[in-house]
Amino acid sequence: MAGRYALLFIILFSLSTPAFSEETPESEKAEPETALPAVKPELENDTEATPEIELPDAANADIWKQVQSLESNLKQQQAAVIATRGRLGYAESLLQRLEDEYESFELRLEKAGLNLTGEYATLLKQRLERLQRQGVATDLIKGIEAKLSTAREEQLRLEEFEAIIDPGDGARDQLRSQRADLIRQLHKAVTEHIEVLNDYYSNVSALQDRVEAYQTLLQQRLFWLPSASVAGLDTVRELFEATTWFVTQLRLEPLSAAIGMSVRERGGRIAFLVIILALLVLKRRTIKQNLAANSEHVGNVGHDRIAFTLFAFANSFLLALPGVLIFAIAALLLMEGNDFFSALSKGFAAAALVSLLLDFIHKVARKGGLGDTHFHWHIDSLSAIRREIPILLAVIIPITVIVPTTATSGGAEFDSSLGRLLFIVVSFALATFAQRIMGAARADRPRSKFLFMLHVLAVATPLVLAAASLLGYHYTALELERNLFVSICWVAFNAMLFYLGLRALSVRERRLTLERLLEHRAAERKIAEAKEAAESSGEGVPQTLDMPEMDLKDISQQSTALLRILVSVVAITGLWFLWASLIPALQLFDDITLWTINTDLEGSDPLPITLGDLMLALLVGVGTVLAVKNLPGTLEVMVLSRMNLEPGSGYAITTLTTYILVFLGVIICLAVIGVQWSKLQWLVAALGVGLGFGLQEIVANFVSGIILLFERPIRVGDTVTIGGITGTVSRIRIRATTLVDWDRKEQIIPNKTFVTQDLTNWTLSDPITRVILHVGVAYGSDVDRVQQILTDVAHGNERVVDDPAPAVFCVGLGESRIDFELRVFVKDLLDIMPLSHEIHSAITRALREAGIKIPFPQQDIHVRAISDKEAATRDRPASE
């Protein structure tokens, strides 16, 4: 993992080579004659609270007492205004001096470039350490905000008090006038105090920003300068002195004093950590058993859950916690000691963090743990991690504890000797660790060029940094290795998130695969039944129905790709913020202005759009495209498959979510590059009108498709009749719907038709359909017996449902027969034709056996005789 970022660090380190080679005369270096006296930008927290105004009861208090109370409050407020104004004046002068010093110092560094000596770099480091010690107190800004809030409340209370007092008349008017005057003066003082506090708040905030900018400037410049001389014999002599100094500081009396004072100050927290440590030690075997139990059902589709992995993650964390607590307790016990033991306290705190990170990875790699059973990491790599991390901890932990002592007043002179030696030891330990881990990772792929390059970079990077420290660039190497360690931890954290997400997707995908398999088997049985019914009815039905669902392979690929994109974005963003403050080259994009835009605010400057903004817009655009491309699979596996939706609803949700993502991506891209909605709204409105007229039908069908997918008046597989066409719905898309009629012809019908026209859905909520059969018998037949025969025939047919029950009615007396109607209900539309055949055949047999005739159509012909005279008249020609 470290090897992936080693190339970046080597490239950045190579940028500093001019500092090794370029030498300039002393006269061309910094210009001390233009320097200003150094400023101590130090503001302590103001412990004085804003005086609260104690207003008397306007109705019950004596007016003379009210006047006395108001006079006392006025004096307090005036004193508070004077005190705040004094602090404001000091902050303003401090800010002005610091800004002048910053501009002068920045100009001198700009002229000097990188042509500065190691001694000058040491002085810069001292100034940086002083600025880090001094500055604005952390609670000062919060205190000012609290005072402002209190002053505003007092102002409102005064206004209410002034509104309810009785001006009165008579002998006491003079006191009332004095009271009103005092209230006005007090209100004026409070208002003035609010204004002064606002100015004070602005100046303190600006001072804090300037101190942070000053620190950033020094850090950036120190990064490229040698902070110590090249290692030599003097370094060895200083190392001996440093060792002697360190040993002499380890005295029993200061240690016992530090422990005693820390116990008095933080005894509760220390006791709490000791109790937690004892519980973890006692429950360690139980935690290991739980970790093993969490792996039992991993891979079992029926029982596997992501909760098992989360529990295993928590158990691994608990197993790594005892060492962390031991170092944390040691840090608390030494916190109240002298400078040396206070530095050791910081070292133990840092050791607790290092122990947490490395030991947690060690517990993840244990046999039967997260890496082995849940994440399926490479077994050789896991073995190497289990073997090498304890060795690495044995080297790094003591050094982490000792290093802060070189920053104390007594140990600062040994930073270039003792501090450099400790740094080199850590670098060699990291190189050895990388060599063994990468060797294990390459065991199964020894010919992989990519792994070979990672191997070389992972081993070479700590060694190159150690060489840079020996050549005098100790601060640069230290900052790079510190940021490298934090970067690796950050990448490891994101990798853990990725594997947790991958595990969750894997569990859900296997479950979805099983559910899809069961659904497909049920669908195949249903299609087979429909084919069998269709063969007996003589009707054509669709061979397959186009259910809008995603392929499982696409779901897996898309969800994994989207997870990888999200984790990569988070990881790269964190790395950018980590390294941007250290390497000015990464801030170059924010310094290149491409164009400016007017903000439409009166008196405001134009807003610059930089190359960084353009690159951010491009990243947002690419991210939107990738998200839209891979979103359907992730939605399907993580959300839609849990909601028990019909396929059409899932398709509609995915489609709408995609459109929303595209819309948001376009809006964000335009906003980043400075495109203002106020200047585009008329164009968008005109475009919308034009599209509305030109694409009216397409838009109508699109909206109708969304309505069909959500309202679901028709579903895939339903039998519907619309516009004289009856068929089975085989496909629903966003523009049109496909029907397959009984002749197996596909009818493409726009979605608008289903929304605006009358629609018959034979199978929407109930597939049972009524069939009416007409039967006629000869006159003279027994009507009751005929009714009984028809009822028995209906009940004897398997296709007829019992509820609703069949019914027989005599509906009319025809010219040659008595008319009956047999009303029955069938379960499926395809049963109508087979049922008609079966019922008519059974009725014919039953009536014949009962001796009841089914009459033929009858027509009476009457023959009348014609006389000879009539015949002669009829045969006479018309002309006669």
Coordinates of N, CA, C and O in Angstrom, one line a residue, residues 333-443:
L333 N -0.6 9.8 33.1 CA 0.2 9.8 34.4 C 1.4 10.8 34.3 O 1.8 11.3 35.4
L334 N 1.9 11.1 33.1 CA 3.1 12.0 33.0 C 2.7 13.4 32.5 O 3.6 14.2 32.3
M335 N 1.4 13.7 32.3 CA 1.0 14.9 31.7 C 1.3 16.1 32.5 O 1.6 17.2 32.0
E336 N 1.3 16.0 33.8 CA 1.5 17.2 34.7 C 3.0 17.3 35.2 O 3.2 18.0 36.1
G337 N 3.9 16.6 34.5 CA 5.3 16.7 34.9 C 6.0 17.9 34.3 O 5.4 18.8 33.8
N338 N 7.4 17.9 34.5 CA 8.2 19.0 33.9 C 8.2 18.9 32.4 O 7.5 18.0 31.8
D339 N 9.0 19.7 31.7 CA 9.0 19.7 30.3 C 9.4 18.3 29.7 O 8.8 17.9 28.7
F340 N 10.4 17.7 30.3 CA 10.8 16.4 29.8 C 9.7 15.3 29.9 O 9.4 14.7 29.0
F341 N 9.1 15.2 31.1 CA 8.0 14.2 31.3 C 6.8 14.6 30.6 O 6.0 13.7 30.1
S342 N 6.5 15.9 30.4 CA 5.4 16.3 29.6 C 5.6 15.9 28.1 O 4.6 15.5 27.4
A343 N 6.8 16.0 27.6 CA 7.1 15.6 26.3 C 7.0 14.0 26.2 O 6.5 13.5 25.2
L344 N 7.4 13.3 27.2 CA 7.2 11.9 27.2 C 5.7 11.5 27.2 O 5.3 10.5 26.6
S345 N 4.9 12.3 27.9 CA 3.5 12.1 27.8 C 2.9 12.3 26.4 O 2.1 11.4 26.0
K346 N 3.4 13.3 25.7 CA 3.0 13.4 24.3 C 3.5 12.2 23.5 O 2.8 11.7 22.6
G347 N 4.7 11.7 23.8 CA 5.2 10.5 23.1 C 4.3 9.3 23.3 O 4.0 8.5 22.4
F348 N 3.9 9.1 24.6 CA 3.0 8.0 24.9 C 1.7 8.1 24.2 O 1.1 7.1 23.7
A349 N 1.2 9.4 24.1 CA -0.1 9.6 23.4 C 0.1 9.2 21.9 O -0.8 8.6 21.3
A350 N 1.2 9.6 21.3 CA 1.4 9.3 19.9 C 1.6 7.8 19.7 O 1.2 7.2 18.8
A351 N 2.3 7.2 20.7 CA 2.5 5.7 20.7 C 1.1 5.0 20.8 O 1.0 3.9 20.1
A352 N 0.2 5.5 21.5 CA -1.1 4.9 21.6 C -1.8 4.9 20.2 O -2.4 3.9 19.8
L353 N -1.7 6.0 19.5 CA -2.3 6.1 18.1 C -1.6 5.1 17.2 O -2.3 4.4 16.4
V354 N -0.2 5.1 17.2 CA 0.5 4.1 16.4 C 0.1 2.7 16.7 O -0.1 1.9 15.8
S355 N 0.0 2.4 18.0 CA -0.3 1.1 18.4 C -1.7 0.7 17.9 O -2.0 -0.4 17.5
L356 N -2.6 1.6 18.0 CA -4.0 1.4 17.5 C -4.0 1.0 16.1 O -4.7 0.0 15.6
L357 N -3.3 1.8 15.3 CA -3.3 1.6 13.8 C -2.7 0.3 13.4 O -3.3 -0.6 12.7
L358 N -1.5 0.0 13.9 CA -0.7 -1.2 13.5 C -1.3 -2.4 14.2 O -1.4 -3.5 13.5
D359 N -1.6 -2.4 15.5 CA -2.1 -3.6 16.1 C -3.5 -3.9 15.6 O -3.8 -5.1 15.6
F360 N -4.3 -3.0 15.2 CA -5.6 -3.3 14.6 C -5.4 -4.1 13.3 O -6.1 -5.1 13.1
I361 N -4.4 -3.6 12.5 CA -4.2 -4.4 11.2 C -3.7 -5.8 11.6 O -4.0 -6.7 10.9
H362 N -2.9 -5.9 12.6 CA -2.4 -7.2 13.0 C -3.5 -8.1 13.5 O -3.5 -9.3 13.1
K363 N -4.5 -7.5 14.2 CA -5.7 -8.4 14.6 C -6.6 -8.7 13.4 O -7.2 -9.7 13.4
V364 N -6.6 -7.8 12.4 CA -7.4 -8.1 11.2 C -6.8 -9.2 10.5 O -7.5 -10.1 9.9
A365 N -5.5 -9.3 10.5 CA -4.8 -10.4 9.7 C -4.7 -11.7 10.5 O -4.1 -12.7 9.9
R366 N -5.2 -11.8 11.7 CA -5.1 -13.1 12.5 C -5.9 -14.2 11.8 O -6.8 -14.0 11.0
K367 N -5.5 -15.4 12.1 CA -6.2 -16.6 11.5 C -7.6 -16.6 11.9 O -8.0 -16.5 13.1
G368 N -8.5 -16.8 10.9 CA -9.9 -16.8 11.1 C -10.5 -15.5 11.4 O -11.7 -15.3 11.8
G369 N -9.8 -14.4 11.1 CA -10.2 -13.0 11.4 C -10.8 -12.4 10.1 O -11.2 -13.1 9.2
L370 N -10.9 -11.1 10.1 CA -11.5 -10.4 9.0 C -10.8 -10.6 7.7 O -11.5 -10.9 6.7
G371 N -9.5 -10.4 7.7 CA -8.8 -10.6 6.4 C -8.8 -11.9 5.9 O -8.9 -12.1 4.6
D372 N -8.8 -13.0 6.7 CA -8.8 -14.3 6.3 C -10.1 -14.8 5.8 O -10.3 -15.3 4.7
T373 N -11.1 -14.7 6.7 CA -12.4 -15.3 6.4 C -13.4 -14.4 5.7 O -14.1 -14.8 4.8
H374 N -13.4 -13.2 6.1 CA -14.5 -12.2 5.6 C -14.0 -11.6 4.3 O -14.8 -11.4 3.3
F375 N -12.7 -11.1 4.2 CA -12.2 -10.4 3.1 C -11.5 -11.2 2.1 O -11.2 -10.8 1.0
H376 N -11.0 -12.4 2.5 CA -10.3 -13.4 1.6 C -9.0 -12.7 1.0 O -8.8 -12.8 -0.2
W377 N -8.2 -12.1 1.9 CA -7.0 -11.5 1.5 C -6.0 -12.6 1.2 O -6.1 -13.8 1.6
H378 N -4.9 -12.3 0.5 CA -3.8 -13.2 0.1 C -3.2 -13.8 1.4 O -2.8 -13.1 2.3
I379 N -3.2 -15.2 1.4 CA -2.7 -15.8 2.7 C -1.3 -15.6 3.0 O -0.9 -15.5 4.1
D380 N -0.4 -15.5 1.9 CA 1.0 -15.2 2.2 C 1.2 -13.8 2.8 O 2.0 -13.6 3.7
S381 N 0.4 -12.8 2.3 CA 0.5 -11.4 2.8 C 0.0 -11.4 4.3 O 0.6 -10.7 5.1
L382 N -1.1 -12.2 4.6 CA -1.6 -12.2 6.0 C -0.5 -12.8 6.9 O -0.3 -12.3 8.0
S383 N 0.1 -13.9 6.4 CA 1.2 -14.5 7.3 C 2.3 -13.5 7.5 O 2.8 -13.4 8.7
A384 N 2.7 -12.7 6.5 CA 3.8 -11.8 6.6 C 3.4 -10.6 7.6 O 4.2 -10.2 8.4
I385 N 2.1 -10.2 7.5 CA 1.7 -9.1 8.4 C 1.7 -9.6 9.9 O 2.1 -8.9 10.8
R386 N 1.2 -10.8 10.1 CA 1.2 -11.4 11.4 C 2.6 -11.5 12.0 O 2.8 -11.3 13.2
R387 N 3.6 -11.8 11.1 CA 4.9 -12.0 11.6 C 5.7 -10.7 11.7 O 6.5 -10.5 12.7
E388 N 5.4 -9.7 10.9 CA 6.3 -8.5 10.8 C 5.8 -7.3 11.7 O 6.6 -6.5 12.1
I389 N 4.5 -7.2 11.8 CA 4.0 -6.0 12.6 C 4.5 -6.0 14.0 O 4.8 -4.9 14.5
P390 N 4.5 -7.1 14.8 CA 5.1 -7.0 16.1 C 6.5 -6.5 16.1 O 6.9 -5.8 17.1
I391 N 7.3 -7.0 15.2 CA 8.7 -6.5 15.1 C 8.7 -5.0 14.8 O 9.5 -4.2 15.4
L392 N 7.9 -4.5 13.9 CA 7.8 -3.1 13.6 C 7.4 -2.3 14.8 O 7.9 -1.2 15.1
L393 N 6.4 -2.8 15.5 CA 5.9 -2.1 16.8 C 7.1 -2.0 17.8 O 7.2 -1.0 18.5
A394 N 7.9 -3.1 17.9 CA 8.9 -3.1 18.9 C 10.0 -2.0 18.6 O 10.7 -1.5 19.5
V395 N 10.1 -1.7 17.3 CA 11.1 -0.6 17.0 C 10.5 0.8 17.0 O 11.1 1.7 17.6
I396 N 9.2 0.9 16.5 CA 8.6 2.2 16.4 C 8.1 2.8 17.7 O 8.3 4.0 18.0
I397 N 7.5 2.0 18.6 CA 6.9 2.5 19.8 C 7.9 3.2 20.7 O 7.7 4.3 21.1
P398 N 9.1 2.6 21.0 CA 10.1 3.4 21.8 C 10.5 4.7 21.2 O 10.7 5.7 21.9
I399 N 10.7 4.6 19.9 CA 11.2 5.8 19.2 C 10.1 6.9 19.3 O 10.4 8.1 19.4
T400 N 8.9 6.5 19.1 CA 7.7 7.5 19.1 C 7.7 8.1 20.5 O 7.3 9.3 20.6
V401 N 7.9 7.4 21.5 CA 7.9 7.9 22.9 C 9.0 8.9 23.1 O 8.9 10.0 23.7
I402 N 10.2 8.6 22.6 CA 11.4 9.4 22.8 C 11.4 10.7 22.0 O 11.9 11.8 22.5
V403 N 11.0 10.7 20.7 CA 11.1 11.8 19.8 C 10.6 13.1 20.4 O 11.3 14.1 20.2
P404 N 9.5 13.2 21.0 CA 9.0 14.5 21.5 C 10.0 15.2 22.5 O 9.9 16.4 22.6
T405 N 10.8 14.5 23.1 CA 11.8 15.1 24.1 C 12.8 16.0 23.4 O 13.4 16.9 24.0
T406 N 13.0 15.7 22.1 CA 14.0 16.6 21.3 C 13.4 18.0 21.0 O 14.1 18.8 20.5
A407 N 12.1 18.2 21.3 CA 11.5 19.5 21.1 C 11.4 20.3 22.3 O 10.9 21.4 22.3
T408 N 11.9 19.8 23.4 CA 11.9 20.6 24.7 C 13.0 21.6 24.6 O 13.9 21.5 23.8
S409 N 13.0 22.5 25.6 CA 14.1 23.5 25.7 C 15.5 22.9 25.9 O 16.4 23.4 25.3
G410 N 15.5 21.8 26.6 CA 16.8 21.2 26.9 C 17.2 20.2 25.8 O 18.4 20.0 25.6
G411 N 16.3 19.7 25.0 CA 16.6 18.7 24.0 C 16.6 19.2 22.6 O 16.9 18.5 21.7
A412 N 16.3 20.5 22.4 CA 16.2 21.0 21.1 C 17.5 21.0 20.4 O 17.6 20.8 19.2
E413 N 18.6 21.2 21.1 CA 20.0 21.2 20.5 C 20.4 19.8 20.0 O 21.3 19.7 19.3
F414 N 19.7 18.8 20.5 CA 20.0 17.4 20.0 C 19.1 16.9 19.0 O 19.1 15.7 18.7
D415 N 18.3 17.7 18.4 CA 17.3 17.3 17.3 C 18.1 16.8 16.1 O 17.7 15.9 15.5
S416 N 19.2 17.5 15.8 CA 20.0 17.1 14.6 C 20.8 15.8 14.8 O 21.4 15.3 13.9
S417 N 21.0 15.4 16.1 CA 21.8 14.2 16.3 C 20.9 13.1 16.8 O 20.7 12.1 16.1
L418 N 20.3 13.2 18.0 CA 19.4 12.1 18.5 C 18.2 12.0 17.6 O 17.8 10.9 17.3
G419 N 17.5 13.1 17.3 CA 16.3 13.1 16.5 C 16.6 12.5 15.1 O 15.8 11.7 14.6
R420 N 17.8 12.8 14.5 CA 18.1 12.3 13.2 C 18.4 10.8 13.3 O 18.0 10.0 12.4
L421 N 19.1 10.3 14.4 CA 19.3 8.9 14.5 C 18.0 8.1 14.6 O 17.8 7.1 14.0
L422 N 17.1 8.6 15.5 CA 15.8 7.9 15.6 C 15.1 7.8 14.3 O 14.4 6.8 14.0
F423 N 15.1 8.9 13.6 CA 14.4 9.0 12.3 C 15.0 7.9 11.3 O 14.3 7.3 10.6
I424 N 16.3 7.8 11.3 CA 17.0 6.9 10.4 C 16.6 5.5 10.8 O 16.4 4.6 9.9
V425 N 16.6 5.2 12.1 CA 16.2 3.8 12.5 C 14.8 3.5 12.1 O 14.6 2.4 11.6
V426 N 13.9 4.4 12.3 CA 12.5 4.2 11.8 C 12.4 4.0 10.3 O 11.7 3.1 9.8
S427 N 13.2 4.7 9.6 CA 13.2 4.6 8.1 C 13.7 3.2 7.7 O 13.1 2.6 6.8
F428 N 14.8 2.7 8.3 CA 15.3 1.4 8.0 C 14.3 0.3 8.4 O 14.1 -0.7 7.7
A429 N 13.6 0.5 9.5 CA 12.6 -0.4 10.0 C 11.4 -0.5 9.0 O 10.9 -1.6 8.6
L430 N 11.0 0.7 8.5 CA 9.9 0.7 7.5 C 10.4 0.1 6.2 O 9.6 -0.6 5.5
A431 N 11.6 0.3 5.8 CA 12.1 -0.3 4.5 C 12.1 -1.8 4.7 O 11.8 -2.6 3.7
T432 N 12.6 -2.3 5.8 CA 12.6 -3.8 6.0 C 11.2 -4.3 6.0 O 11.0 -5.4 5.4
F433 N 10.3 -3.7 6.7 CA 8.9 -4.1 6.7 C 8.3 -4.2 5.3 O 7.7 -5.2 4.9
A434 N 8.6 -3.1 4.5 CA 8.1 -3.1 3.1 C 8.7 -4.2 2.3 O 8.0 -4.8 1.5
Q435 N 10.0 -4.5 2.5 CA 10.6 -5.5 1.8 C 10.0 -6.9 2.0 O 9.7 -7.6 1.1
R436 N 9.7 -7.2 3.2 CA 9.1 -8.5 3.6 C 7.7 -8.6 3.2 O 7.2 -9.7 2.7
I437 N 6.9 -7.5 3.4 CA 5.5 -7.6 3.0 C 5.3 -7.7 1.5 O 4.5 -8.5 1.0
M438 N 6.0 -6.9 0.7 CA 5.9 -6.9 -0.7 C 6.5 -8.2 -1.3 O 6.0 -8.7 -2.3
G439 N 7.5 -8.8 -0.6 CA 8.0 -10.1 -1.0 C 7.0 -11.1 -0.9 O 6.8 -12.0 -1.8
A440 N 6.2 -11.1 0.2 CA 5.1 -12.1 0.4 C 4.0 -11.8 -0.6 O 3.4 -12.8 -1.2
A441 N 3.7 -10.5 -0.9 CA 2.6 -10.2 -1.9 C 3.0 -10.7 -3.3 O 2.1 -11.0 -4.1
R442 N 4.2 -10.7 -3.6 CA 4.7 -11.1 -5.0 C 4.9 -12.6 -5.1 O 5.4 -13.0 -6.2
A443 N 4.7 -13.3 -4.0 CA 5.0 -14.7 -4.1 C 4.3 -15.5 -5.2 O 4.9 -16.4 -5.8

